[in-house]
Amino acid sequence: MSDNKESSNFVCSLCDFSAPYDYFGNKPPFAKAIILMEKAFVIKDPFSPESKHLTIGGFCSVCDKPVCVGQNCSVFYTKRFCMTCTKDNIKEFPAEIQQELKKRPTTSTKD
């Protein structure tokens, strides 16, 4: 866990995915060569003996809600966007990104 909090837990506002995280920010101390392009919720990779990490979520750059990196919950294109804000602003994305987003399965998320 992070040094500042004993039991830090990330919860996605769309799908309710929940997991403890080791770090929030863009420079995980356990992955020294990594600088993330966003402040994100990060865990140590449990499948790697090396200093690797897994990003589990971040905040939507529009509505500021926490969202996981699941394809039905968020997209990262220069910044993180929840799928609700992505759908509301789809015309603001480049054509290639719009096409890719239309291929994603649509599943219901929590209200």
Tab-separated table of N, CA and C in Angstrom:
chain	number	residue	atom	x	y	z
A	1	MET	N	0.833	-1.185	0.000
A	1	MET	CA	0.000	0.000	0.000
A	1	MET	C	0.875	1.246	0.000
A	2	SER	N	0.286	2.394	-0.301
A	2	SER	CA	1.060	3.619	-0.322
A	2	SER	C	1.484	3.971	1.102
A	3	ASP	N	2.495	4.800	1.222
A	3	ASP	CA	2.991	5.177	2.537
A	3	ASP	C	1.999	6.045	3.297
A	4	ASN	N	1.141	6.763	2.570
A	4	ASN	CA	0.239	7.707	3.203
A	4	ASN	C	-1.045	7.075	3.716
A	5	LYS	N	-1.483	5.979	3.137
A	5	LYS	CA	-2.753	5.371	3.519
A	5	LYS	C	-2.539	3.881	3.751
A	6	GLU	N	-3.201	3.370	4.795
A	6	GLU	CA	-3.025	1.959	5.097
A	6	GLU	C	-3.867	1.067	4.202
A	7	SER	N	-5.075	1.462	3.876
A	7	SER	CA	-5.933	0.610	3.048
A	7	SER	C	-6.577	1.443	1.948
A	8	SER	N	-5.816	1.744	0.914
A	8	SER	CA	-6.323	2.520	-0.207
A	8	SER	C	-6.998	1.582	-1.187
A	9	ASN	N	-8.220	1.921	-1.575
A	9	ASN	CA	-8.995	1.066	-2.452
A	9	ASN	C	-9.547	1.888	-3.612
A	10	PHE	N	-9.341	1.405	-4.836
A	10	PHE	CA	-9.889	2.040	-6.020
A	10	PHE	C	-11.235	1.404	-6.332
A	11	VAL	N	-12.236	2.227	-6.698
A	11	VAL	CA	-13.547	1.722	-7.104
A	11	VAL	C	-13.955	2.459	-8.376
A	12	CYS	N	-14.235	1.705	-9.436
A	12	CYS	CA	-14.672	2.279	-10.695
A	12	CYS	C	-16.111	2.781	-10.543
A	13	SER	N	-16.369	4.002	-10.997
A	13	SER	CA	-17.707	4.580	-10.873
A	13	SER	C	-18.699	3.999	-11.881
A	14	LEU	N	-18.207	3.269	-12.884
A	14	LEU	CA	-19.103	2.706	-13.894
A	14	LEU	C	-19.423	1.232	-13.674
A	15	CYS	N	-18.431	0.418	-13.366
A	15	CYS	CA	-18.684	-1.028	-13.269
A	15	CYS	C	-18.525	-1.585	-11.855
A	16	ASP	N	-18.144	-0.756	-10.909
A	16	ASP	CA	-17.933	-1.166	-9.515
A	16	ASP	C	-16.726	-2.076	-9.311
A	17	PHE	N	-15.844	-2.210	-10.330
A	17	PHE	CA	-14.585	-2.927	-10.108
A	17	PHE	C	-13.903	-2.260	-8.926
A	18	SER	N	-13.399	-3.082	-8.030
A	18	SER	CA	-12.758	-2.574	-6.825
A	18	SER	C	-11.473	-3.343	-6.575
A	19	ALA	N	-10.412	-2.627	-6.222
A	19	ALA	CA	-9.143	-3.277	-5.921
A	19	ALA	C	-8.273	-2.353	-5.086
A	20	PRO	N	-7.511	-2.925	-4.176
A	20	PRO	CA	-6.545	-2.089	-3.463
A	20	PRO	C	-5.461	-1.633	-4.436
A	21	TYR	N	-4.950	-0.440	-4.245
A	21	TYR	CA	-3.872	0.043	-5.105
A	21	TYR	C	-2.656	0.407	-4.267
A	22	ASP	N	-1.500	0.360	-4.912
A	22	ASP	CA	-0.243	0.630	-4.226
A	22	ASP	C	0.197	2.080	-4.344
A	23	TYR	N	-0.285	2.757	-5.392
A	23	TYR	CA	0.199	4.115	-5.651
A	23	TYR	C	-0.805	4.864	-6.513
A	24	PHE	N	-0.954	6.170	-6.273
A	24	PHE	CA	-1.707	7.047	-7.162
A	24	PHE	C	-0.788	8.193	-7.568
A	25	GLY	N	-0.643	8.390	-8.860
A	25	GLY	CA	0.212	9.457	-9.372
A	25	GLY	C	0.751	9.069	-10.728
A	26	ASN	N	1.827	9.744	-11.159
A	26	ASN	CA	2.391	9.411	-12.474
A	26	ASN	C	3.831	8.910	-12.415
A	27	LYS	N	4.390	8.741	-11.213
A	27	LYS	CA	5.747	8.204	-11.078
A	27	LYS	C	5.780	7.121	-10.004
A	28	PRO	N	5.333	5.909	-10.347
A	28	PRO	CA	5.333	4.840	-9.333
A	28	PRO	C	6.741	4.609	-8.790
A	29	PRO	N	6.928	4.663	-7.482
A	29	PRO	CA	8.267	4.513	-6.907
A	29	PRO	C	8.866	3.121	-7.113
A	30	PHE	N	8.034	2.130	-7.358
A	30	PHE	CA	8.513	0.770	-7.564
A	30	PHE	C	8.760	0.466	-9.036
A	31	ALA	N	8.497	1.418	-9.920
A	31	ALA	CA	8.792	1.282	-11.357
A	31	ALA	C	9.545	2.544	-11.762
A	32	LYS	N	10.780	2.612	-11.356
A	32	LYS	CA	11.567	3.849	-11.431
A	32	LYS	C	11.742	4.419	-12.840
A	33	ALA	N	11.755	3.593	-13.864
A	33	ALA	CA	11.977	4.081	-15.227
A	33	ALA	C	10.678	4.524	-15.903
A	34	ILE	N	9.569	4.506	-15.167
A	34	ILE	CA	8.255	4.790	-15.754
A	34	ILE	C	7.745	6.154	-15.302
A	35	ILE	N	7.274	6.934	-16.275
A	35	ILE	CA	6.519	8.152	-15.990
A	35	ILE	C	5.235	8.041	-16.802
A	36	LEU	N	4.113	7.941	-16.100
A	36	LEU	CA	2.824	7.785	-16.761
A	36	LEU	C	2.346	9.115	-17.343
A	37	MET	N	1.521	9.066	-18.362
A	37	MET	CA	0.995	10.265	-19.006
A	37	MET	C	-0.229	10.819	-18.275
A	38	GLU	N	-0.616	10.177	-17.201
A	38	GLU	CA	-1.747	10.624	-16.396
A	38	GLU	C	-1.493	10.236	-14.949
A	39	LYS	N	-2.178	10.884	-14.035
A	39	LYS	CA	-2.164	10.415	-12.655
A	39	LYS	C	-3.106	9.231	-12.617
A	40	ALA	N	-2.589	8.093	-12.195
A	40	ALA	CA	-3.360	6.852	-12.276
A	40	ALA	C	-3.220	6.041	-10.995
A	41	PHE	N	-4.180	5.127	-10.821
A	41	PHE	CA	-4.131	4.166	-9.734
A	41	PHE	C	-3.315	2.979	-10.236
A	42	VAL	N	-2.273	2.619	-9.495
A	42	VAL	CA	-1.302	1.643	-9.956
A	42	VAL	C	-1.083	0.580	-8.881
A	43	ILE	N	-0.884	-0.661	-9.343
A	43	ILE	CA	-0.487	-1.735	-8.434
A	43	ILE	C	0.824	-2.328	-8.930
A	44	LYS	N	1.538	-2.951	-8.011
A	44	LYS	CA	2.721	-3.713	-8.401
A	44	LYS	C	2.240	-4.935	-9.162
A	45	ASP	N	2.908	-5.268	-10.256
A	45	ASP	CA	2.511	-6.421	-11.060
A	45	ASP	C	2.778	-7.694	-10.264
A	46	PRO	N	1.715	-8.412	-9.854
A	46	PRO	CA	1.920	-9.610	-9.037
A	46	PRO	C	2.497	-10.783	-9.825
A	47	PHE	N	2.541	-10.671	-11.148
A	47	PHE	CA	3.030	-11.756	-11.984
A	47	PHE	C	4.467	-11.545	-12.439
A	48	SER	N	5.087	-10.471	-12.008
A	48	SER	CA	6.443	-10.157	-12.437
A	48	SER	C	7.362	-9.985	-11.236
A	49	PRO	N	8.497	-10.693	-11.237
A	49	PRO	CA	9.440	-10.527	-10.132
A	49	PRO	C	10.197	-9.194	-10.232
A	50	GLU	N	10.151	-8.560	-11.406
A	50	GLU	CA	10.841	-7.291	-11.609
A	50	GLU	C	9.965	-6.134	-11.139
A	51	SER	N	10.485	-4.946	-11.235
A	51	SER	CA	9.735	-3.749	-10.836
A	51	SER	C	8.800	-3.303	-11.954
A	52	LYS	N	7.727	-4.040	-12.136
A	52	LYS	CA	6.742	-3.694	-13.152
A	52	LYS	C	5.450	-3.300	-12.467
A	53	HIS	N	4.588	-2.642	-13.236
A	53	HIS	CA	3.342	-2.156	-12.660
A	53	HIS	C	2.166	-2.466	-13.577
A	54	LEU	N	0.969	-2.358	-13.009
A	54	LEU	CA	-0.275	-2.450	-13.762
A	54	LEU	C	-1.111	-1.220	-13.405
A	55	THR	N	-1.588	-0.529	-14.418
A	55	THR	CA	-2.481	0.601	-14.195
A	55	THR	C	-3.902	0.052	-14.139
A	56	ILE	N	-4.622	0.369	-13.069
A	56	ILE	CA	-5.981	-0.160	-12.931
A	56	ILE	C	-7.055	0.901	-13.169
A	57	GLY	N	-6.695	2.176	-13.133
A	57	GLY	CA	-7.696	3.205	-13.368
A	57	GLY	C	-7.153	4.609	-13.223
A	58	GLY	N	-8.038	5.552	-13.425
A	58	GLY	CA	-7.701	6.965	-13.296
A	58	GLY	C	-8.988	7.761	-13.211
A	59	PHE	N	-8.857	9.076	-13.272
A	59	PHE	CA	-10.023	9.946	-13.231
A	59	PHE	C	-10.349	10.441	-14.633
A	60	CYS	N	-11.624	10.475	-14.971
A	60	CYS	CA	-12.065	11.023	-16.257
A	60	CYS	C	-11.668	12.495	-16.302
A	61	SER	N	-11.081	12.910	-17.407
A	61	SER	CA	-10.614	14.293	-17.529
A	61	SER	C	-11.765	15.281	-17.738
A	62	VAL	N	-12.982	14.779	-17.980
A	62	VAL	CA	-14.137	15.660	-18.169
A	62	VAL	C	-14.965	15.753	-16.885
A	63	CYS	N	-15.435	14.602	-16.383
A	63	CYS	CA	-16.336	14.608	-15.224
A	63	CYS	C	-15.632	14.330	-13.899
A	64	ASP	N	-14.367	13.927	-13.952
A	64	ASP	CA	-13.540	13.683	-12.771
A	64	ASP	C	-13.968	12.471	-11.945
A	65	LYS	N	-14.745	11.567	-12.536
A	65	LYS	CA	-15.134	10.348	-11.824
A	65	LYS	C	-14.043	9.300	-11.981
A	66	PRO	N	-13.841	8.457	-10.966
A	66	PRO	CA	-12.858	7.381	-11.095
A	66	PRO	C	-13.377	6.287	-12.026
A	67	VAL	N	-12.547	5.881	-12.985
A	67	VAL	CA	-12.929	4.829	-13.929
A	67	VAL	C	-11.769	3.867	-14.121
A	68	CYS	N	-12.110	2.579	-14.271
A	68	CYS	CA	-11.075	1.582	-14.508
A	68	CYS	C	-10.649	1.614	-15.979
A	69	VAL	N	-9.618	0.869	-16.307
A	69	VAL	CA	-9.099	0.857	-17.671
A	69	VAL	C	-9.828	-0.152	-18.560
A	70	GLY	N	-10.874	-0.794	-18.042
A	70	GLY	CA	-11.657	-1.739	-18.831
A	70	GLY	C	-12.226	-1.076	-20.077
A	71	GLN	N	-12.291	-1.810	-21.175
A	71	GLN	CA	-12.713	-1.225	-22.447
A	71	GLN	C	-14.153	-0.715	-22.425
A	72	ASN	N	-14.972	-1.172	-21.515
A	72	ASN	CA	-16.349	-0.686	-21.414
A	72	ASN	C	-16.478	0.510	-20.479
A	73	CYS	N	-15.370	0.880	-19.821
A	73	CYS	CA	-15.441	1.957	-18.831
A	73	CYS	C	-14.673	3.215	-19.214
A	74	SER	N	-13.526	3.056	-19.899
A	74	SER	CA	-12.761	4.258	-20.235
A	74	SER	C	-11.896	4.046	-21.466
A	75	VAL	N	-11.439	5.176	-21.985
A	75	VAL	CA	-10.504	5.189	-23.101
A	75	VAL	C	-9.431	6.218	-22.760
A	76	PHE	N	-8.199	5.919	-23.141
A	76	PHE	CA	-7.129	6.899	-22.962
A	76	PHE	C	-6.712	7.390	-24.340
A	77	TYR	N	-6.954	8.667	-24.579
A	77	TYR	CA	-6.504	9.324	-25.803
A	77	TYR	C	-6.000	10.699	-25.386
A	78	THR	N	-4.730	10.822	-25.174
A	78	THR	CA	-4.033	11.981	-24.605
A	78	THR	C	-4.418	12.232	-23.155
A	79	LYS	N	-5.652	11.887	-22.777
A	79	LYS	CA	-6.161	11.960	-21.412
A	79	LYS	C	-7.145	10.812	-21.239
A	80	ARG	N	-7.525	10.527	-19.995
A	80	ARG	CA	-8.503	9.478	-19.724
A	80	ARG	C	-9.914	10.057	-19.835
A	81	PHE	N	-10.798	9.312	-20.505
A	81	PHE	CA	-12.193	9.698	-20.645
A	81	PHE	C	-13.064	8.514	-20.263
A	82	CYS	N	-14.082	8.746	-19.409
A	82	CYS	CA	-15.030	7.670	-19.130
A	82	CYS	C	-15.876	7.470	-20.386
A	83	MET	N	-16.489	6.304	-20.512
A	83	MET	CA	-17.268	6.031	-21.715
A	83	MET	C	-18.511	6.916	-21.818
A	84	THR	N	-19.054	7.358	-20.707
A	84	THR	CA	-20.188	8.274	-20.756
A	84	THR	C	-19.781	9.589	-21.418
A	85	CYS	N	-18.685	10.166	-20.969
A	85	CYS	CA	-18.205	11.424	-21.556
A	85	CYS	C	-17.706	11.211	-22.986
A	86	THR	N	-17.136	10.033	-23.251
A	86	THR	CA	-16.686	9.728	-24.611
A	86	THR	C	-17.873	9.722	-25.566
A	87	LYS	N	-18.948	9.046	-25.173
A	87	LYS	CA	-20.144	8.991	-26.026
A	87	LYS	C	-20.766	10.373	-26.200
A	88	ASP	N	-20.773	11.165	-25.131
A	88	ASP	CA	-21.346	12.511	-25.201
A	88	ASP	C	-20.528	13.445	-26.091
A	89	ASN	N	-19.239	13.142	-26.258
A	89	ASN	CA	-18.332	14.011	-27.016
A	89	ASN	C	-17.650	13.289	-28.168
A	90	ILE	N	-18.277	12.244	-28.696
A	90	ILE	CA	-17.650	11.386	-29.704
A	90	ILE	C	-17.158	12.170	-30.922
A	91	LYS	N	-17.848	13.208	-31.300
A	91	LYS	CA	-17.465	13.977	-32.491
A	91	LYS	C	-16.191	14.799	-32.273
A	92	GLU	N	-15.757	14.929	-31.031
A	92	GLU	CA	-14.531	15.670	-30.714
A	92	GLU	C	-13.281	14.812	-30.933
A	93	PHE	N	-13.458	13.497	-31.063
A	93	PHE	CA	-12.333	12.587	-31.265
A	93	PHE	C	-12.028	12.462	-32.752
A	94	PRO	N	-10.767	12.170	-33.097
A	94	PRO	CA	-10.421	11.941	-34.513
A	94	PRO	C	-11.221	10.768	-35.083
A	95	ALA	N	-11.398	10.762	-36.402
A	95	ALA	CA	-12.196	9.735	-37.082
A	95	ALA	C	-11.719	8.326	-36.757
A	96	GLU	N	-10.401	8.128	-36.695
A	96	GLU	CA	-9.865	6.788	-36.405
A	96	GLU	C	-10.289	6.311	-35.021
A	97	ILE	N	-10.267	7.214	-34.061
A	97	ILE	CA	-10.664	6.861	-32.698
A	97	ILE	C	-12.175	6.603	-32.653
A	98	GLN	N	-12.952	7.413	-33.355
A	98	GLN	CA	-14.398	7.199	-33.411
A	98	GLN	C	-14.717	5.810	-33.948
A	99	GLN	N	-14.036	5.403	-35.009
A	99	GLN	CA	-14.257	4.073	-35.601
A	99	GLN	C	-13.910	2.976	-34.596
A	100	GLU	N	-12.784	3.136	-33.920
A	100	GLU	CA	-12.356	2.133	-32.937
A	100	GLU	C	-13.365	2.040	-31.788
A	101	LEU	N	-13.861	3.172	-31.336
A	101	LEU	CA	-14.828	3.180	-30.238
A	101	LEU	C	-16.146	2.531	-30.639
A	102	LYS	N	-16.537	2.679	-31.888
A	102	LYS	CA	-17.786	2.072	-32.358
A	102	LYS	C	-17.691	0.551	-32.393
A	103	LYS	N	-16.483	0.005	-32.483
A	103	LYS	CA	-16.281	-1.455	-32.494
A	103	LYS	C	-16.403	-2.066	-31.114
A	104	ARG	N	-16.265	-1.246	-30.080
A	104	ARG	CA	-16.299	-1.772	-28.717
A	104	ARG	C	-17.696	-2.284	-28.369
A	105	PRO	N	-17.751	-3.372	-27.623
A	105	PRO	CA	-19.068	-3.877	-27.209
A	105	PRO	C	-19.710	-2.888	-26.233
A	106	THR	N	-20.993	-2.762	-26.327
A	106	THR	CA	-21.705	-1.893	-25.389
A	106	THR	C	-22.384	-2.766	-24.361
A	107	THR	N	-22.005	-2.574	-23.132
A	107	THR	CA	-22.633	-3.302	-22.032
A	107	THR	C	-23.164	-2.281	-21.059
A	108	SER	N	-24.151	-2.696	-20.311
A	108	SER	CA	-24.715	-1.766	-19.360
A	108	SER	C	-23.758	-1.606	-18.180
A	109	THR	N	-23.656	-0.390	-17.726
A	109	THR	CA	-22.861	-0.096	-16.542
A	109	THR	C	-23.819	0.358	-15.463
A	110	LYS	N	-23.341	0.464	-14.250
A	110	LYS	CA	-24.241	0.876	-13.181
A	110	LYS	C	-24.685	2.310	-13.391
A	111	ASP	N	-25.833	2.674	-12.896
A	111	ASP	CA	-26.361	4.040	-13.049
A	111	ASP	C	-25.770	4.967	-12.041
